């Protein structure tokens, strides 16, 4: 199911292709709808909810996904990129193979700008900076990735501090924190940041945050048990996507407000 608002405003997301290998993981049901932010005859801009796969998994239990839902009404639609299961936010969907190829070229040429909002554990001292650390597959620990100078591919993420908060303020604003907080102090510092990844490696922002010493709150793969339990979802949202319309050439600047 998806929800189409009565307006044609453009808002944003981000994803990635290639189906994941079958494993024992079964995604919990996602009851939140996809919102179509903008559409024309060539593409869709949607807002993906946290907890929904971008592409159906090989396990039959993981059929529900962005593509599975949209293809019912847009039979020729294809994914240009993917967002992780826990990541919410803006995605661009091609409505035919020609548009898919044109958009994929922009992603491969790195002419697409993607911006994310994340909540990180701890207080970041510098107001802005970058994380430059190569990423490789951690084959013995699939689906994890790892920082590896020898085998890794170049990966670079820019960050900018937006606000410094605490668990107490986070609880008031989002009501997303788990009920398992009996032993968690309200004074735990968190930092709200904007990430702009210059490259598009799998799990890039999640593993770069861990490498940086400030894991994304709610991250099950690259955080500590403590940071994971601070929120009931991955606190990562794709807020902005900029690209050239594949047919008209118009620069599209799409935005999706952060829900937390």
PDB file of N, CA and C in Angstrom, residues 64-134:
ATOM      1  N   UNK A  64       7.462  -8.411   0.933  1.00  0.00           N
ATOM      2  CA  UNK A  64       7.025  -7.016   1.001  1.00  0.00           C
ATOM      3  C   UNK A  64       8.218  -6.077   0.863  1.00  0.00           C
ATOM      4  N   UNK A  65       8.101  -5.098  -0.003  1.00  0.00           N
ATOM      5  CA  UNK A  65       9.197  -4.159  -0.250  1.00  0.00           C
ATOM      6  C   UNK A  65       8.664  -2.950  -1.003  1.00  0.00           C
ATOM      7  N   UNK A  66       9.510  -1.949  -1.162  1.00  0.00           N
ATOM      8  CA  UNK A  66       9.148  -0.776  -1.963  1.00  0.00           C
ATOM      9  C   UNK A  66       8.770  -1.206  -3.373  1.00  0.00           C
ATOM     10  N   UNK A  67       9.616  -1.999  -4.006  1.00  0.00           N
ATOM     11  CA  UNK A  67       9.358  -2.422  -5.383  1.00  0.00           C
ATOM     12  C   UNK A  67       8.092  -3.267  -5.472  1.00  0.00           C
ATOM     13  N   UNK A  68       7.914  -4.190  -4.542  1.00  0.00           N
ATOM     14  CA  UNK A  68       6.746  -5.077  -4.550  1.00  0.00           C
ATOM     15  C   UNK A  68       5.450  -4.274  -4.465  1.00  0.00           C
ATOM     16  N   UNK A  69       5.442  -3.242  -3.650  1.00  0.00           N
ATOM     17  CA  UNK A  69       4.229  -2.430  -3.503  1.00  0.00           C
ATOM     18  C   UNK A  69       3.986  -1.550  -4.734  1.00  0.00           C
ATOM     19  N   UNK A  70       5.038  -0.919  -5.233  1.00  0.00           N
ATOM     20  CA  UNK A  70       4.856   0.040  -6.325  1.00  0.00           C
ATOM     21  C   UNK A  70       4.548  -0.619  -7.660  1.00  0.00           C
ATOM     22  N   UNK A  71       5.094  -1.809  -7.897  1.00  0.00           N
ATOM     23  CA  UNK A  71       4.935  -2.438  -9.206  1.00  0.00           C
ATOM     24  C   UNK A  71       3.483  -2.825  -9.481  1.00  0.00           C
ATOM     25  N   UNK A  72       2.676  -2.891  -8.455  1.00  0.00           N
ATOM     26  CA  UNK A  72       1.255  -3.205  -8.647  1.00  0.00           C
ATOM     27  C   UNK A  72       0.551  -2.097  -9.423  1.00  0.00           C
ATOM     28  N   UNK A  73       0.976  -0.860  -9.229  1.00  0.00           N
ATOM     29  CA  UNK A  73       0.359   0.276  -9.920  1.00  0.00           C
ATOM     30  C   UNK A  73       1.254   0.878 -10.999  1.00  0.00           C
ATOM     31  N   UNK A  74       2.549   0.577 -10.917  1.00  0.00           N
ATOM     32  CA  UNK A  74       3.504   1.068 -11.911  1.00  0.00           C
ATOM     33  C   UNK A  74       4.310  -0.138 -12.395  1.00  0.00           C
ATOM     34  N   UNK A  75       3.743  -0.950 -13.291  1.00  0.00           N
ATOM     35  CA  UNK A  75       4.306  -2.263 -13.641  1.00  0.00           C
ATOM     36  C   UNK A  75       5.743  -2.239 -14.154  1.00  0.00           C
ATOM     37  N   UNK A  76       6.152  -1.144 -14.769  1.00  0.00           N
ATOM     38  CA  UNK A  76       7.496  -1.086 -15.357  1.00  0.00           C
ATOM     39  C   UNK A  76       8.515  -0.378 -14.466  1.00  0.00           C
ATOM     40  N   UNK A  77       8.130  -0.041 -13.247  1.00  0.00           N
ATOM     41  CA  UNK A  77       9.044   0.716 -12.387  1.00  0.00           C
ATOM     42  C   UNK A  77      10.218  -0.158 -11.933  1.00  0.00           C
ATOM     43  N   UNK A  78      11.371   0.465 -11.791  1.00  0.00           N
ATOM     44  CA  UNK A  78      12.581  -0.224 -11.348  1.00  0.00           C
ATOM     45  C   UNK A  78      13.336   0.660 -10.360  1.00  0.00           C
ATOM     46  N   UNK A  79      14.089   0.013  -9.477  1.00  0.00           N
ATOM     47  CA  UNK A  79      14.878   0.753  -8.498  1.00  0.00           C
ATOM     48  C   UNK A  79      16.169   1.261  -9.126  1.00  0.00           C
ATOM     49  N   UNK A  80      16.523   2.461  -8.777  1.00  0.00           N
ATOM     50  CA  UNK A  80      17.782   3.057  -9.218  1.00  0.00           C
ATOM     51  C   UNK A  80      18.837   2.908  -8.124  1.00  0.00           C
ATOM     52  N   UNK A  81      18.411   2.922  -6.890  1.00  0.00           N
ATOM     53  CA  UNK A  81      19.281   2.798  -5.725  1.00  0.00           C
ATOM     54  C   UNK A  81      18.443   2.196  -4.603  1.00  0.00           C
ATOM     55  N   UNK A  82      19.059   1.924  -3.462  1.00  0.00           N
ATOM     56  CA  UNK A  82      18.327   1.344  -2.339  1.00  0.00           C
ATOM     57  C   UNK A  82      18.638   2.095  -1.052  1.00  0.00           C
ATOM     58  N   UNK A  83      17.707   1.998  -0.119  1.00  0.00           N
ATOM     59  CA  UNK A  83      17.943   2.420   1.263  1.00  0.00           C
ATOM     60  C   UNK A  83      17.909   1.175   2.133  1.00  0.00           C
ATOM     61  N   UNK A  84      18.738   1.154   3.178  1.00  0.00           N
ATOM     62  CA  UNK A  84      18.712   0.038   4.116  1.00  0.00           C
ATOM     63  C   UNK A  84      17.332  -0.110   4.737  1.00  0.00           C
ATOM     64  N   UNK A  85      17.069  -1.307   5.228  1.00  0.00           N
ATOM     65  CA  UNK A  85      15.781  -1.618   5.855  1.00  0.00           C
ATOM     66  C   UNK A  85      15.372  -0.570   6.883  1.00  0.00           C
ATOM     67  N   UNK A  86      16.280  -0.207   7.775  1.00  0.00           N
ATOM     68  CA  UNK A  86      15.930   0.707   8.853  1.00  0.00           C
ATOM     69  C   UNK A  86      15.940   2.172   8.481  1.00  0.00           C
ATOM     70  N   UNK A  87      16.523   2.504   7.336  1.00  0.00           N
ATOM     71  CA  UNK A  87      16.616   3.901   6.904  1.00  0.00           C
ATOM     72  C   UNK A  87      15.315   4.349   6.262  1.00  0.00           C
ATOM     73  N   UNK A  88      14.856   5.512   6.635  1.00  0.00           N
ATOM     74  CA  UNK A  88      13.671   6.103   6.007  1.00  0.00           C
ATOM     75  C   UNK A  88      14.117   7.240   5.101  1.00  0.00           C
ATOM     76  N   UNK A  89      13.189   7.721   4.276  1.00  0.00           N
ATOM     77  CA  UNK A  89      13.487   8.906   3.490  1.00  0.00           C
ATOM     78  C   UNK A  89      13.260   8.756   2.010  1.00  0.00           C
ATOM     79  N   UNK A  90      13.855   9.685   1.278  1.00  0.00           N
ATOM     80  CA  UNK A  90      13.516   9.870  -0.120  1.00  0.00           C
ATOM     81  C   UNK A  90      14.254   8.923  -1.057  1.00  0.00           C
ATOM     82  N   UNK A  91      13.514   8.439  -2.049  1.00  0.00           N
ATOM     83  CA  UNK A  91      14.061   7.572  -3.095  1.00  0.00           C
ATOM     84  C   UNK A  91      13.522   8.032  -4.445  1.00  0.00           C
ATOM     85  N   UNK A  92      14.318   7.840  -5.476  1.00  0.00           N
ATOM     86  CA  UNK A  92      13.835   8.086  -6.837  1.00  0.00           C
ATOM     87  C   UNK A  92      13.645   6.733  -7.514  1.00  0.00           C
ATOM     88  N   UNK A  93      12.512   6.573  -8.182  1.00  0.00           N
ATOM     89  CA  UNK A  93      12.147   5.329  -8.853  1.00  0.00           C
ATOM     90  C   UNK A  93      11.972   5.611 -10.341  1.00  0.00           C
ATOM     91  N   UNK A  94      12.618   4.820 -11.186  1.00  0.00           N
ATOM     92  CA  UNK A  94      12.456   4.976 -12.635  1.00  0.00           C
ATOM     93  C   UNK A  94      11.195   4.256 -13.093  1.00  0.00           C
ATOM     94  N   UNK A  95      10.486   4.841 -14.048  1.00  0.00           N
ATOM     95  CA  UNK A  95       9.249   4.230 -14.537  1.00  0.00           C
ATOM     96  C   UNK A  95       9.450   3.424 -15.816  1.00  0.00           C
ATOM     97  N   UNK A  96      10.676   3.403 -16.335  1.00  0.00           N
ATOM     98  CA  UNK A  96      10.986   2.538 -17.470  1.00  0.00           C
ATOM     99  C   UNK A  96      12.493   2.305 -17.515  1.00  0.00           C
ATOM    100  N   UNK A  97      12.924   1.366 -18.357  1.00  0.00           N
ATOM    101  CA  UNK A  97      14.332   0.976 -18.402  1.00  0.00           C
ATOM    102  C   UNK A  97      15.232   2.098 -18.912  1.00  0.00           C
ATOM    103  N   UNK A  98      14.731   2.877 -19.847  1.00  0.00           N
ATOM    104  CA  UNK A  98      15.534   3.976 -20.387  1.00  0.00           C
ATOM    105  C   UNK A  98      15.859   5.000 -19.307  1.00  0.00           C
ATOM    106  N   UNK A  99      14.848   5.384 -18.547  1.00  0.00           N
ATOM    107  CA  UNK A  99      15.051   6.341 -17.459  1.00  0.00           C
ATOM    108  C   UNK A  99      15.947   5.741 -16.384  1.00  0.00           C
ATOM    109  N   UNK A 100      15.781   4.457 -16.108  1.00  0.00           N
ATOM    110  CA  UNK A 100      16.631   3.786 -15.128  1.00  0.00           C
ATOM    111  C   UNK A 100      18.102   3.906 -15.518  1.00  0.00           C
ATOM    112  N   UNK A 101      18.399   3.634 -16.785  1.00  0.00           N
ATOM    113  CA  UNK A 101      19.787   3.699 -17.252  1.00  0.00           C
ATOM    114  C   UNK A 101      20.351   5.113 -17.130  1.00  0.00           C
ATOM    115  N   UNK A 102      19.540   6.109 -17.456  1.00  0.00           N
ATOM    116  CA  UNK A 102      19.996   7.500 -17.384  1.00  0.00           C
ATOM    117  C   UNK A 102      20.246   7.933 -15.942  1.00  0.00           C
ATOM    118  N   UNK A 103      19.370   7.515 -15.036  1.00  0.00           N
ATOM    119  CA  UNK A 103      19.551   7.864 -13.628  1.00  0.00           C
ATOM    120  C   UNK A 103      20.734   7.109 -13.022  1.00  0.00           C
ATOM    121  N   UNK A 104      20.872   5.829 -13.369  1.00  0.00           N
ATOM    122  CA  UNK A 104      21.998   5.046 -12.854  1.00  0.00           C
ATOM    123  C   UNK A 104      23.332   5.656 -13.279  1.00  0.00           C
ATOM    124  N   UNK A 105      23.368   6.214 -14.482  1.00  0.00           N
ATOM    125  CA  UNK A 105      24.592   6.863 -14.954  1.00  0.00           C
ATOM    126  C   UNK A 105      24.942   8.050 -14.061  1.00  0.00           C
ATOM    127  N   UNK A 106      23.930   8.817 -13.660  1.00  0.00           N
ATOM    128  CA  UNK A 106      24.195   9.956 -12.776  1.00  0.00           C
ATOM    129  C   UNK A 106      24.746   9.497 -11.430  1.00  0.00           C
ATOM    130  N   UNK A 107      24.184   8.399 -10.898  1.00  0.00           N
ATOM    131  CA  UNK A 107      24.694   7.878  -9.632  1.00  0.00           C
ATOM    132  C   UNK A 107      26.137   7.405  -9.788  1.00  0.00           C
ATOM    133  N   UNK A 108      26.433   6.695 -10.872  1.00  0.00           N
ATOM    134  CA  UNK A 108      27.784   6.172 -11.066  1.00  0.00           C
ATOM    135  C   UNK A 108      28.790   7.290 -11.310  1.00  0.00           C
ATOM    136  N   UNK A 109      28.337   8.382 -11.916  1.00  0.00           N
ATOM    137  CA  UNK A 109      29.214   9.533 -12.163  1.00  0.00           C
ATOM    138  C   UNK A 109      29.277  10.477 -10.964  1.00  0.00           C
ATOM    139  N   UNK A 110      28.543  10.163  -9.913  1.00  0.00           N
ATOM    140  CA  UNK A 110      28.522  10.927  -8.661  1.00  0.00           C
ATOM    141  C   UNK A 110      28.057  12.363  -8.853  1.00  0.00           C
ATOM    142  N   UNK A 111      27.114  12.534  -9.766  1.00  0.00           N
ATOM    143  CA  UNK A 111      26.527  13.865  -9.954  1.00  0.00           C
ATOM    144  C   UNK A 111      25.246  14.030  -9.145  1.00  0.00           C
ATOM    145  N   UNK A 112      24.859  12.971  -8.437  1.00  0.00           N
ATOM    146  CA  UNK A 112      23.684  13.012  -7.563  1.00  0.00           C
ATOM    147  C   UNK A 112      24.137  13.393  -6.161  1.00  0.00           C
ATOM    148  N   UNK A 113      23.483  14.381  -5.564  1.00  0.00           N
ATOM    149  CA  UNK A 113      23.789  14.758  -4.184  1.00  0.00           C
ATOM    150  C   UNK A 113      22.763  14.130  -3.257  1.00  0.00           C
ATOM    151  N   UNK A 114      23.258  13.435  -2.239  1.00  0.00           N
ATOM    152  CA  UNK A 114      22.392  12.806  -1.244  1.00  0.00           C
ATOM    153  C   UNK A 114      22.747  13.359   0.133  1.00  0.00           C
ATOM    154  N   UNK A 115      21.745  13.720   0.903  1.00  0.00           N
ATOM    155  CA  UNK A 115      21.972  14.205   2.261  1.00  0.00           C
ATOM    156  C   UNK A 115      21.080  13.436   3.223  1.00  0.00           C
ATOM    157  N   UNK A 116      21.620  13.152   4.404  1.00  0.00           N
ATOM    158  CA  UNK A 116      20.910  12.386   5.423  1.00  0.00           C
ATOM    159  C   UNK A 116      20.982  13.126   6.754  1.00  0.00           C
ATOM    160  N   UNK A 117      19.980  12.919   7.581  1.00  0.00           N
ATOM    161  CA  UNK A 117      20.036  13.342   8.976  1.00  0.00           C
ATOM    162  C   UNK A 117      20.189  12.097   9.834  1.00  0.00           C
ATOM    163  N   UNK A 118      21.077  12.163  10.820  1.00  0.00           N
ATOM    164  CA  UNK A 118      21.302  11.023  11.710  1.00  0.00           C
ATOM    165  C   UNK A 118      21.473  11.519  13.138  1.00  0.00           C
ATOM    166  N   UNK A 119      21.148  10.657  14.081  1.00  0.00           N
ATOM    167  CA  UNK A 119      21.421  10.918  15.492  1.00  0.00           C
ATOM    168  C   UNK A 119      22.541   9.983  15.922  1.00  0.00           C
ATOM    169  N   UNK A 120      23.639  10.564  16.400  1.00  0.00           N
ATOM    170  CA  UNK A 120      24.815   9.794  16.785  1.00  0.00           C
ATOM    171  C   UNK A 120      24.999   9.811  18.295  1.00  0.00           C
ATOM    172  N   UNK A 121      25.540   8.740  18.819  1.00  0.00           N
ATOM    173  CA  UNK A 121      25.816   8.658  20.246  1.00  0.00           C
ATOM    174  C   UNK A 121      27.012   9.530  20.601  1.00  0.00           C
ATOM    175  N   UNK A 122      26.871  10.318  21.657  1.00  0.00           N
ATOM    176  CA  UNK A 122      27.975  11.130  22.137  1.00  0.00           C
ATOM    177  C   UNK A 122      27.971  12.537  21.576  1.00  0.00           C
ATOM    178  N   UNK A 123      28.890  13.344  22.085  1.00  0.00           N
ATOM    179  CA  UNK A 123      29.009  14.736  21.647  1.00  0.00           C
ATOM    180  C   UNK A 123      30.189  14.881  20.696  1.00  0.00           C
ATOM    181  N   UNK A 124      29.909  15.329  19.485  1.00  0.00           N
ATOM    182  CA  UNK A 124      30.957  15.536  18.488  1.00  0.00           C
ATOM    183  C   UNK A 124      31.551  16.926  18.686  1.00  0.00           C
ATOM    184  N   UNK A 125      32.854  17.001  18.804  1.00  0.00           N
ATOM    185  CA  UNK A 125      33.510  18.270  19.131  1.00  0.00           C
ATOM    186  C   UNK A 125      33.546  19.228  17.947  1.00  0.00           C
ATOM    187  N   UNK A 126      33.974  18.741  16.786  1.00  0.00           N
ATOM    188  CA  UNK A 126      34.080  19.613  15.614  1.00  0.00           C
ATOM    189  C   UNK A 126      32.711  19.849  15.001  1.00  0.00           C
ATOM    190  N   UNK A 127      32.496  21.052  14.500  1.00  0.00           N
ATOM    191  CA  UNK A 127      31.200  21.397  13.919  1.00  0.00           C
ATOM    192  C   UNK A 127      31.003  20.781  12.540  1.00  0.00           C
ATOM    193  N   UNK A 128      32.086  20.466  11.869  1.00  0.00           N
ATOM    194  CA  UNK A 128      31.988  19.799  10.569  1.00  0.00           C
ATOM    195  C   UNK A 128      33.305  19.098  10.275  1.00  0.00           C
ATOM    196  N   UNK A 129      33.284  18.270   9.243  1.00  0.00           N
ATOM    197  CA  UNK A 129      34.485  17.534   8.884  1.00  0.00           C
ATOM    198  C   UNK A 129      34.145  16.422   7.915  1.00  0.00           C
ATOM    199  N   UNK A 130      35.054  15.476   7.786  1.00  0.00           N
ATOM    200  CA  UNK A 130      34.799  14.347   6.898  1.00  0.00           C
ATOM    201  C   UNK A 130      35.405  13.074   7.483  1.00  0.00           C
ATOM    202  N   UNK A 131      34.859  11.952   7.065  1.00  0.00           N
ATOM    203  CA  UNK A 131      35.368  10.635   7.439  1.00  0.00           C
ATOM    204  C   UNK A 131      35.827   9.972   6.147  1.00  0.00           C
ATOM    205  N   UNK A 132      37.092   9.642   6.076  1.00  0.00           N
ATOM    206  CA  UNK A 132      37.678   9.050   4.870  1.00  0.00           C
ATOM    207  C   UNK A 132      38.272   7.701   5.262  1.00  0.00           C
ATOM    208  N   UNK A 133      37.551   6.622   4.987  1.00  0.00           N
ATOM    209  CA  UNK A 133      38.002   5.288   5.375  1.00  0.00           C
ATOM    210  C   UNK A 133      37.457   4.264   4.389  1.00  0.00           C
ATOM    211  N   UNK A 134      38.327   3.465   3.747  1.00  0.00           N
ATOM    212  CA  UNK A 134      37.888   2.501   2.733  1.00  0.00           C
ATOM    213  C   UNK A 134      37.062   1.370   3.333  1.00  0.00           C
TER     214      UNK A 134
END
